[in-house]
mmCIF file of C-alpha atoms in Angstrom:
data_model
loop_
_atom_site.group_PDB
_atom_site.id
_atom_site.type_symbol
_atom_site.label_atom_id
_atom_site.label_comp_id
_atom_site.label_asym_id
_atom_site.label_seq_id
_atom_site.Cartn_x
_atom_site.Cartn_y
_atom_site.Cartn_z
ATOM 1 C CA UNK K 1 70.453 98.055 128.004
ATOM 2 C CA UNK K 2 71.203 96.829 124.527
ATOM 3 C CA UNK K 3 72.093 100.564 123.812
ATOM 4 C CA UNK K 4 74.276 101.151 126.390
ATOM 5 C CA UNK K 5 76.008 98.133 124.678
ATOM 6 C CA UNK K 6 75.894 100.076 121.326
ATOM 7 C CA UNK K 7 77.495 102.795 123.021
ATOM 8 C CA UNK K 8 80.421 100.823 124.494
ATOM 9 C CA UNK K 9 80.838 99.046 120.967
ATOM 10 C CA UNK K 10 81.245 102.269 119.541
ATOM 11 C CA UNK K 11 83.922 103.862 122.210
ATOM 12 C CA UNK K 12 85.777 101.252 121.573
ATOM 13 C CA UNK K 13 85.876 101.248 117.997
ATOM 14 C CA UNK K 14 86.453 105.123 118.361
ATOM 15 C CA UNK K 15 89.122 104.353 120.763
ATOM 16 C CA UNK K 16 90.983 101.530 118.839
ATOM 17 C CA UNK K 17 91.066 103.916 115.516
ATOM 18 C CA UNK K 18 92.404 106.598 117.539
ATOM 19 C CA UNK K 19 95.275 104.420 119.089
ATOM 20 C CA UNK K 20 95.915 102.426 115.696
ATOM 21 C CA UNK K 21 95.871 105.823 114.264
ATOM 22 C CA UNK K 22 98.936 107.004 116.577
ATOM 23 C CA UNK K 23 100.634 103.487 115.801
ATOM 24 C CA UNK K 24 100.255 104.196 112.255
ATOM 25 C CA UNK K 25 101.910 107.791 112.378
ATOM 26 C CA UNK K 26 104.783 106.728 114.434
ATOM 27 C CA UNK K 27 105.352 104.027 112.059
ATOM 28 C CA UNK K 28 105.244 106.222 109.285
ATOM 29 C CA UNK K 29 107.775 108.840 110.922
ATOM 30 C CA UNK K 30 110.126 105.895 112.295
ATOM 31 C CA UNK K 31 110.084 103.278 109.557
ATOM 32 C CA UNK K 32 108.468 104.401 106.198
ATOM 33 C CA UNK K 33 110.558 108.248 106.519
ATOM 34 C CA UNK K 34 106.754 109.589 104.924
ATOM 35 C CA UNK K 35 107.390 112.319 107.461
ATOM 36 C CA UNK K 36 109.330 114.335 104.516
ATOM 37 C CA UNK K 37 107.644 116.986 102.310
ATOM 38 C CA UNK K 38 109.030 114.911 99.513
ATOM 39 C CA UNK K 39 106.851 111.808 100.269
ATOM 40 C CA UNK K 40 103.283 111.782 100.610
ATOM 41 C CA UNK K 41 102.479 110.343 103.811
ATOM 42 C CA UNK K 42 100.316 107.083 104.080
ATOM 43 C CA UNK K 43 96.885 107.121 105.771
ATOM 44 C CA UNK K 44 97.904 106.262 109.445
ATOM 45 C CA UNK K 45 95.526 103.389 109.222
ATOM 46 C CA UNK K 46 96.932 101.964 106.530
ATOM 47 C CA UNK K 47 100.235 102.449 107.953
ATOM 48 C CA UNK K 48 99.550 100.780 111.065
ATOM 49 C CA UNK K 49 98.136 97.268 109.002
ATOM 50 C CA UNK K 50 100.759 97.390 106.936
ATOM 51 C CA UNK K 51 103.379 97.807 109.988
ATOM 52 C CA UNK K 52 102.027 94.616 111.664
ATOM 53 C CA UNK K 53 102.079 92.762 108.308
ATOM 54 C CA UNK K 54 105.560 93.833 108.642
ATOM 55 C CA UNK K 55 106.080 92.811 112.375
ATOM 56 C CA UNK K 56 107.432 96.168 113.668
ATOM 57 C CA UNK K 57 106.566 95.406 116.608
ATOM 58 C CA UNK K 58 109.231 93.488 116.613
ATOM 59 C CA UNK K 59 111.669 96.046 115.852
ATOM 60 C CA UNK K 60 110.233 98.138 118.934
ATOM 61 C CA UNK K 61 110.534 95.545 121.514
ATOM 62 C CA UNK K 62 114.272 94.565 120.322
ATOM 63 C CA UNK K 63 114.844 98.827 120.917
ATOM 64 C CA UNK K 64 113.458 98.712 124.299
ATOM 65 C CA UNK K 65 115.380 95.479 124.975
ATOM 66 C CA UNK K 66 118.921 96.623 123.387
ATOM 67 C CA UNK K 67 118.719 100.210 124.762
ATOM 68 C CA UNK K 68 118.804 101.475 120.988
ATOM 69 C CA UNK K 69 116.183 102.452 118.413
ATOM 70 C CA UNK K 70 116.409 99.194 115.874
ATOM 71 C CA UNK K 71 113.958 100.325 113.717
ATOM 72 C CA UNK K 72 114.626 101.719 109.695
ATOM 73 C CA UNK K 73 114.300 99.871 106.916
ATOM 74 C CA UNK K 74 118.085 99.459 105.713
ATOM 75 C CA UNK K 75 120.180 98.227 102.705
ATOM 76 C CA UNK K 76 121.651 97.042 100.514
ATOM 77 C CA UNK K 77 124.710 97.596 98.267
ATOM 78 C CA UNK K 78 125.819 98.412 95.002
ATOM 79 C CA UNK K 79 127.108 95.419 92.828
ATOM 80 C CA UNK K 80 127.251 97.971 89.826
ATOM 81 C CA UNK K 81 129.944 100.709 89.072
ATOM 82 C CA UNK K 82 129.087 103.905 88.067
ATOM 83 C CA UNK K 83 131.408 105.274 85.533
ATOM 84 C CA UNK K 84 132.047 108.883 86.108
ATOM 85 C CA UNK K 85 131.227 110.959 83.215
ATOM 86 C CA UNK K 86 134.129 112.619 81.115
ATOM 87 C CA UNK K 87 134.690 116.384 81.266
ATOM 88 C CA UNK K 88 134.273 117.944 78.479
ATOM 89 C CA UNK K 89 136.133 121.008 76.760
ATOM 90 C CA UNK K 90 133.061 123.052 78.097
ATOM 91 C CA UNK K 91 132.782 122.131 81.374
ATOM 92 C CA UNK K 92 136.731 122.881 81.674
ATOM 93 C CA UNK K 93 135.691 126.221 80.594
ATOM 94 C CA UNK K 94 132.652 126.979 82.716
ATOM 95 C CA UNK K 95 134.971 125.610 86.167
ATOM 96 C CA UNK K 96 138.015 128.207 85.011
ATOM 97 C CA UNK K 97 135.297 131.069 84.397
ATOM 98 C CA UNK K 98 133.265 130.226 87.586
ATOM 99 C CA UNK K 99 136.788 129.914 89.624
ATOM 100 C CA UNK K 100 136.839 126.028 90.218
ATOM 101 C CA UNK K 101 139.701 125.257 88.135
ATOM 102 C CA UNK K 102 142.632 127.684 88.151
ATOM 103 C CA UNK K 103 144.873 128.080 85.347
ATOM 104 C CA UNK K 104 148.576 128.310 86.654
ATOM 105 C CA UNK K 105 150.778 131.606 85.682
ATOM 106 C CA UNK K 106 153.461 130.007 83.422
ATOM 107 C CA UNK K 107 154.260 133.179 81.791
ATOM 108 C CA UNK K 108 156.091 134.552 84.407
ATOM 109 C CA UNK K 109 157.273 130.789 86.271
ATOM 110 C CA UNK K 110 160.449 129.706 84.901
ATOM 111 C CA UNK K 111 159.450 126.064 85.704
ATOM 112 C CA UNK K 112 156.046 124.689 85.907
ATOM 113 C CA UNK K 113 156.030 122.384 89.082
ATOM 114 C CA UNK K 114 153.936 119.400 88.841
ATOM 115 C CA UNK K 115 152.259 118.987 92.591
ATOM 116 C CA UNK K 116 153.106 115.587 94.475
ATOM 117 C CA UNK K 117 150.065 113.213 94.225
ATOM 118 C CA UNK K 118 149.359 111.529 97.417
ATOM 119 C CA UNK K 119 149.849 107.445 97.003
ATOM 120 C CA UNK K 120 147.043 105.219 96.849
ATOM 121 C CA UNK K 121 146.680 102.140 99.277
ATOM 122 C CA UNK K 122 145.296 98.831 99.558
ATOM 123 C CA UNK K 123 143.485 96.940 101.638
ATOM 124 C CA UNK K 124 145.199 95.171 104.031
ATOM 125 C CA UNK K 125 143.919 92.845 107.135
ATOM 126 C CA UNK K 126 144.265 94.718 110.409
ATOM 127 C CA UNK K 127 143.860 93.392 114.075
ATOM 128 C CA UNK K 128 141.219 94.806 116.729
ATOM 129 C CA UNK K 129 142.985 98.028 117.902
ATOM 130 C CA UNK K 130 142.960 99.105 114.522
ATOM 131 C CA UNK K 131 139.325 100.750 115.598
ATOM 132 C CA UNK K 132 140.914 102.439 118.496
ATOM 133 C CA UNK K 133 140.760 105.562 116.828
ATOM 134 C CA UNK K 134 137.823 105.155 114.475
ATOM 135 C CA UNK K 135 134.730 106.723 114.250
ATOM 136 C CA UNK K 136 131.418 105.066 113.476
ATOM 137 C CA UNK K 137 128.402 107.033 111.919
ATOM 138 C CA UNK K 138 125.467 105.321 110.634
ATOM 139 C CA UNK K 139 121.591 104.232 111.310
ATOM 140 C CA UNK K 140 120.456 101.062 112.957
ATOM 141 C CA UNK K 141 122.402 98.807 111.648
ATOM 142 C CA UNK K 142 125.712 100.952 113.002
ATOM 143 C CA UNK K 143 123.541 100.461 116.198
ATOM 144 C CA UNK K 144 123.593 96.740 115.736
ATOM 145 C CA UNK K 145 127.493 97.130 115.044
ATOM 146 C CA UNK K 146 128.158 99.054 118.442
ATOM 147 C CA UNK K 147 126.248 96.789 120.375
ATOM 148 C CA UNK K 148 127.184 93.591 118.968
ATOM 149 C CA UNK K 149 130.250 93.089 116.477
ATOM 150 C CA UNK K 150 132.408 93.173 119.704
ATOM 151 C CA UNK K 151 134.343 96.505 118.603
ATOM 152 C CA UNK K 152 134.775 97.744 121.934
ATOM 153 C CA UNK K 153 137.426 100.528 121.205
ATOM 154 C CA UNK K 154 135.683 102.832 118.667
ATOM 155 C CA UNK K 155 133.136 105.923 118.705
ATOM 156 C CA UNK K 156 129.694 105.659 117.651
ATOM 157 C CA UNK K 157 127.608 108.424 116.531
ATOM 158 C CA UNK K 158 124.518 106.518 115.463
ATOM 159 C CA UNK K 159 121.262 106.456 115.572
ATOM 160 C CA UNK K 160 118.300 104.605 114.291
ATOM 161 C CA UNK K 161 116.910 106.436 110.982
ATOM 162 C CA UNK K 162 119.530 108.638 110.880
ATOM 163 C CA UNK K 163 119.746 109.882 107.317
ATOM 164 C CA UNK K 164 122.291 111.886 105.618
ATOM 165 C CA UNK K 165 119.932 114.815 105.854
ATOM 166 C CA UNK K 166 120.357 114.388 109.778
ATOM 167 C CA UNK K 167 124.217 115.605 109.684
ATOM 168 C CA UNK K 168 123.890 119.218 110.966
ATOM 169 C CA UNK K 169 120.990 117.737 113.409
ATOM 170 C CA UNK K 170 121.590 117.228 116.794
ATOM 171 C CA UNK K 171 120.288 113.528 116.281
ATOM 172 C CA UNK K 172 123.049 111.499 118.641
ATOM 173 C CA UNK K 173 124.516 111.341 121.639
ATOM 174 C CA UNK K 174 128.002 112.119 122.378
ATOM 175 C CA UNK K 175 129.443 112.162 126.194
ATOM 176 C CA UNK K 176 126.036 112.464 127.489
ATOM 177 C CA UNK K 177 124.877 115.344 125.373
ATOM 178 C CA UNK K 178 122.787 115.191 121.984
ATOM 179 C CA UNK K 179 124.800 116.307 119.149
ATOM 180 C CA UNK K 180 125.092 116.358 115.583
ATOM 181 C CA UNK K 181 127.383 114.706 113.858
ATOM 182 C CA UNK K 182 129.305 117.524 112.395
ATOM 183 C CA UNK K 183 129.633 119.005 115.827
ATOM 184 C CA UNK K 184 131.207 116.157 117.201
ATOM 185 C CA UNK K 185 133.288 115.648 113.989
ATOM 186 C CA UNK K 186 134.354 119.194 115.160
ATOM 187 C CA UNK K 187 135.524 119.071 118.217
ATOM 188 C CA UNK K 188 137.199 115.121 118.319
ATOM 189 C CA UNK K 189 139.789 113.877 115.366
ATOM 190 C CA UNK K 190 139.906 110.729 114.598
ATOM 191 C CA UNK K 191 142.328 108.437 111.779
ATOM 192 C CA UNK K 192 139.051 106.685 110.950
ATOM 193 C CA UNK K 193 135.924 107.650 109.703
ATOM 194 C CA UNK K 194 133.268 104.879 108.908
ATOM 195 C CA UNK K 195 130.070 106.098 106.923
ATOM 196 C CA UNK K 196 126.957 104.284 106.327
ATOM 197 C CA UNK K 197 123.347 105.888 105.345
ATOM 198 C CA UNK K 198 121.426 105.462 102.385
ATOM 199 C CA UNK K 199 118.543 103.414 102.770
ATOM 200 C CA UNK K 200 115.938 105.459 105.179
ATOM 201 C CA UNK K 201 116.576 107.818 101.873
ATOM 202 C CA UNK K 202 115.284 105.683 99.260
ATOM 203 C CA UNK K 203 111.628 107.374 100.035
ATOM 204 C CA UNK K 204 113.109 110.539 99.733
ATOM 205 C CA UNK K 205 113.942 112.435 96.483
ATOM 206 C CA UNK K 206 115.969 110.538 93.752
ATOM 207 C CA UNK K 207 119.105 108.191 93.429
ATOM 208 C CA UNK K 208 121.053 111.766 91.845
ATOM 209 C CA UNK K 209 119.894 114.133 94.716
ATOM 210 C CA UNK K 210 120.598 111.728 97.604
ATOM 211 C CA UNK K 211 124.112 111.637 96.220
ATOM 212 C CA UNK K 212 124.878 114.915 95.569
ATOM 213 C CA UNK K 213 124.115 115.547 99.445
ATOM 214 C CA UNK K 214 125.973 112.916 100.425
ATOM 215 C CA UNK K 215 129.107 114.506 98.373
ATOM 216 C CA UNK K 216 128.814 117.496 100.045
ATOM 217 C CA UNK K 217 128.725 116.110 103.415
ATOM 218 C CA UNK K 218 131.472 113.921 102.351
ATOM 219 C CA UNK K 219 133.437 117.078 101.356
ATOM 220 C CA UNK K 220 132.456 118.846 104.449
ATOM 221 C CA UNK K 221 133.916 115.634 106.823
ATOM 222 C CA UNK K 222 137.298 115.969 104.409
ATOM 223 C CA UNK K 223 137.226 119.375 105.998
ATOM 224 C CA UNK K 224 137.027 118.609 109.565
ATOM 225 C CA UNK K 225 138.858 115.750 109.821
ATOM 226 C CA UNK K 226 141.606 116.751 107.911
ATOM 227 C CA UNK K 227 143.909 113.048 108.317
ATOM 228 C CA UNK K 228 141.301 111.000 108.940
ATOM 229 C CA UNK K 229 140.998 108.089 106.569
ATOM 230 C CA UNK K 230 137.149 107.947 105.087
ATOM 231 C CA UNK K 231 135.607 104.570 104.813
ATOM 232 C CA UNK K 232 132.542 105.006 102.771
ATOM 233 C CA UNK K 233 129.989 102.044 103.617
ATOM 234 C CA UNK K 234 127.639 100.218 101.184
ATOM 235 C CA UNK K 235 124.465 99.963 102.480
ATOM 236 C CA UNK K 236 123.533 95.815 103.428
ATOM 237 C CA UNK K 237 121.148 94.099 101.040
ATOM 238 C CA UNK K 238 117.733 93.618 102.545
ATOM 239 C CA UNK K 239 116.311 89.983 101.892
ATOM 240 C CA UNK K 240 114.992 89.118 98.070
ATOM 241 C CA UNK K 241 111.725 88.820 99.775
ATOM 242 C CA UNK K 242 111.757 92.301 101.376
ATOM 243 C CA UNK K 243 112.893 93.641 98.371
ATOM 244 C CA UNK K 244 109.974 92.224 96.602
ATOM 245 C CA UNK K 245 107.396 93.604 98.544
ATOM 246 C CA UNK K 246 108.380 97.463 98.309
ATOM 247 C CA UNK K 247 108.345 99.692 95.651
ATOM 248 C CA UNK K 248 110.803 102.308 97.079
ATOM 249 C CA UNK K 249 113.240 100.315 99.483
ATOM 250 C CA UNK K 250 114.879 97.765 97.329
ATOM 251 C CA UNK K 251 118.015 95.851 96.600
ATOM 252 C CA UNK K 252 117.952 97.665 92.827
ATOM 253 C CA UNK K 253 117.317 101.256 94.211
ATOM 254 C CA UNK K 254 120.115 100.588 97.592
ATOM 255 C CA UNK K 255 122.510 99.224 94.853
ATOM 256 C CA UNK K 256 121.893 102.549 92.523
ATOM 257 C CA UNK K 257 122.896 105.038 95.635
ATOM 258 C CA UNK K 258 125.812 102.362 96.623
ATOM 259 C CA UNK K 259 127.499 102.651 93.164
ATOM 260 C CA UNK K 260 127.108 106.356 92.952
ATOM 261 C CA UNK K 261 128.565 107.014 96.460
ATOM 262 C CA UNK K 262 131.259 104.643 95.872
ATOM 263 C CA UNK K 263 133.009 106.919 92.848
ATOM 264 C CA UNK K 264 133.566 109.285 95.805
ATOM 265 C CA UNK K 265 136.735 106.441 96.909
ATOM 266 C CA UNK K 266 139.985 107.472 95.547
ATOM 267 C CA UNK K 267 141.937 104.935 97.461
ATOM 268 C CA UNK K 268 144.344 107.936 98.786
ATOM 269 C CA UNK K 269 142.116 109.082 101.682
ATOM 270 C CA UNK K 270 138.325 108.133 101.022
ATOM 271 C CA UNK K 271 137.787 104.062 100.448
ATOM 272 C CA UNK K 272 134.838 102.410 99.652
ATOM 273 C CA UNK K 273 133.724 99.062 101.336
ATOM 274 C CA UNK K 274 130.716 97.067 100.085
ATOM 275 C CA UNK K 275 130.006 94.795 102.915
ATOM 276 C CA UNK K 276 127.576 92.875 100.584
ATOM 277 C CA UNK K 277 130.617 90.968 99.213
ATOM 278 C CA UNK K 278 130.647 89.466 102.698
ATOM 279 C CA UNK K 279 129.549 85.665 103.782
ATOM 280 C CA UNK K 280 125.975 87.697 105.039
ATOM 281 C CA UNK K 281 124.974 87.937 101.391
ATOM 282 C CA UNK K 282 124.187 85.290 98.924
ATOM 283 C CA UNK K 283 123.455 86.015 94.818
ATOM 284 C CA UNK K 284 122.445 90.292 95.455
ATOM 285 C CA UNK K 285 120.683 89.497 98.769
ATOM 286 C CA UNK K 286 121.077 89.710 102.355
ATOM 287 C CA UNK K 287 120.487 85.715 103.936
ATOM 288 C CA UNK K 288 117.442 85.299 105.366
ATOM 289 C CA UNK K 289 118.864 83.006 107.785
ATOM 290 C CA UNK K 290 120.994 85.783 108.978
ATOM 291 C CA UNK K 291 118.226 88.394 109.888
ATOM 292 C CA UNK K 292 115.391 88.576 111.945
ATOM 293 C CA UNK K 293 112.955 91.010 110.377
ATOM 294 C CA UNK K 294 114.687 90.504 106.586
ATOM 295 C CA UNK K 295 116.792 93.709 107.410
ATOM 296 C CA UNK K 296 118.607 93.576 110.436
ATOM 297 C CA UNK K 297 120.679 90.896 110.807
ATOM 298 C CA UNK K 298 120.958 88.947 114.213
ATOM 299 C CA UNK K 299 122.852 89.527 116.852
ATOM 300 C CA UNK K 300 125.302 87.021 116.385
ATOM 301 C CA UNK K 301 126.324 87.180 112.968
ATOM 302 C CA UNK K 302 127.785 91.139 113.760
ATOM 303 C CA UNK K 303 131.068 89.676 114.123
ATOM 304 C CA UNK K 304 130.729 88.962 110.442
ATOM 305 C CA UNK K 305 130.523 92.056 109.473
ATOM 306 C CA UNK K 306 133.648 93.178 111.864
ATOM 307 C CA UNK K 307 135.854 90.805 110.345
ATOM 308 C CA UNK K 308 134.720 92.142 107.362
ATOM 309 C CA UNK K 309 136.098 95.736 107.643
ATOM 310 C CA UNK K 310 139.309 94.289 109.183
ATOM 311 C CA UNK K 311 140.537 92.352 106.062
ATOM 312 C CA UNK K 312 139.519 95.719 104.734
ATOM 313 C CA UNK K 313 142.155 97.741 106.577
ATOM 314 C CA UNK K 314 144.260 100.513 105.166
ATOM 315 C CA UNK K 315 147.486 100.437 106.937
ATOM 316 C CA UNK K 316 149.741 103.805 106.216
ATOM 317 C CA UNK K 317 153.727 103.872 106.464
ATOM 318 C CA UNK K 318 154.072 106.179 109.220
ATOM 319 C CA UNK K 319 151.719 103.578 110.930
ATOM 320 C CA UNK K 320 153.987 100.888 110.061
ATOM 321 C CA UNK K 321 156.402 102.203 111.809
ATOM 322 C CA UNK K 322 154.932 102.824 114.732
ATOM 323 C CA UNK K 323 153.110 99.577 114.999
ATOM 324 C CA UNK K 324 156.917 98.176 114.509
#
């Protein structure tokens, strides 16, 4: 008898490593990104102690509950600018050899004619049609925004732990059908375009190499949406206490990719909005008041972040006129 006892003890001990075991791999796919080749991936174990320590459970019921995925580890935002280097003679000479920079024929022009540079805006405060044709594209906290800021008028193509690797992917959902983002960006225009990714991609490769992919896809949106204004994002702050505890997903490393992406603003056609200038920060740091895992903020402080981006409105002559 007191073996069959052994033996039970030991199926379930078998059977709650096998199950923590799946927790722990999901966790590390959904919330710790260690599924990349760049990242060595946790023990699943570990994973799954570390994810209750972390209360993503919590996360998971709130998906279930909101009818989105809630669950990557956001944030944070650049508080630092990034001053972009100087070109030098020879890097002016490798761009003309390699065809980048063209050198204009003024042997045979009788007058060089300088091209018309496009006029740079300012922010302006906007009401709540402005988002009528404006396209969202984030991770879970653009979830959080469609569900909760009360912008009722916009698209969304978001989804949570989307990354800025995830572009080409068909990762979101888009009249029914999963898409990726470039697809969509394809087929619809829009006169808004509002970016935000960067922290699921702090485990991932460096500061320099996140950036450089974010250019190009950057670029590559310029492309498609021809007159759509670009609103470039900041990723939130996380909490100084959530920032504490990890090595890779911190307020310093979210503020290094904020400052870098935000030299891609030229305030003619691609803006840059650091939302952690916003009431739901406090000294570098999202409020922990505001949030209830120390990442996401709650539901009812979205607003906040709505009125945010419309006292961060660019408003264009021709739309002047037609608004008058």
């Amino acid at each position: 008898m007191k073996d069959v006892k052994n033996y039970h003890l030991i199926f379930l001990i078998i059977l709650s490593a096998i199950a923590f075991s799946i927790l722990g791999h999901y966790w590390n796919v959904q919330y710790y990104q260690r599924e990349n080749i760049y990242t060595l991936s946790a023990p699943p174990l570990a994973t799954a102690m570390k994810g209750i320590h972390d209360k993503l459970y919590y996360a998971d019921y709130n998906s279930l509950v909101a009818g989105y995925s809630v669950n990557n580890l956001n944030i944070l935002a650049a508080s630092t600018a990034v001053e972009p280097e100087t070109e030098t003679s020879a890097q002016l000479s490798s761009d003309i050899t390699s065809g980048i920079l063209e050198i204009p024929d003024t042997k045979n022009a009788k007058t060089a004619v300088l091209p018309e540079q496009p006029q740079t805006y300012d922010f302006t405060t906007a009401t709540d049609d402005y988002f009528q044709d404006a396209c969202f594209i984030g991770d879970s906290r653009t979830v959080g925004i469609s569900a909760y800021s009360g912008i009722e008028n916009a698209v969304f193509l978001c989804k949570t732990s989307l990354s800025i690797y995830d572009y080409e992917k068909p990762k979101v959902m888009y009249n029914d059908e999963k898409k990726s983002v470039r697809d969509v960006l394809g087929e619809q225009q829009f006169g808004k375009i509002y970016l935000m990714v960067g922290i699921n991609e702090c485990g991932t490769g460096t500061a320099q190499s996140f950036f450089e992919h974010y250019r190009d896809v950057v670029n590559d949106i310029r492309k498609l949406q021809p007159d759509a204004l670009i609103f470039i994002q900041g990723n939130l702050f996380i909490t100084e206490q959530k920032s504490s505890e990890s090595t890779s997903i911190t307020n310093e490393n979210l503020a290094e990719r904020n400052a870098l992406i935000a030299t891609l603003a030229n305030q003619k056609d691609i803006f840059y909005i650091d939302i952690n200038e916003s009431s739901l920060c406090e000294d570098g740091a999202l409020v922990s008041d505001y949030t209830w895992d120390q990442v996401h903020i709650k539901a009812q402080y979205y607003p906040i972040w709505k009125d945010f981006l419309l006292n961060h409105a660019i408003i264009q002559p021709s739309q002047k006129k037609m608004e008058g």
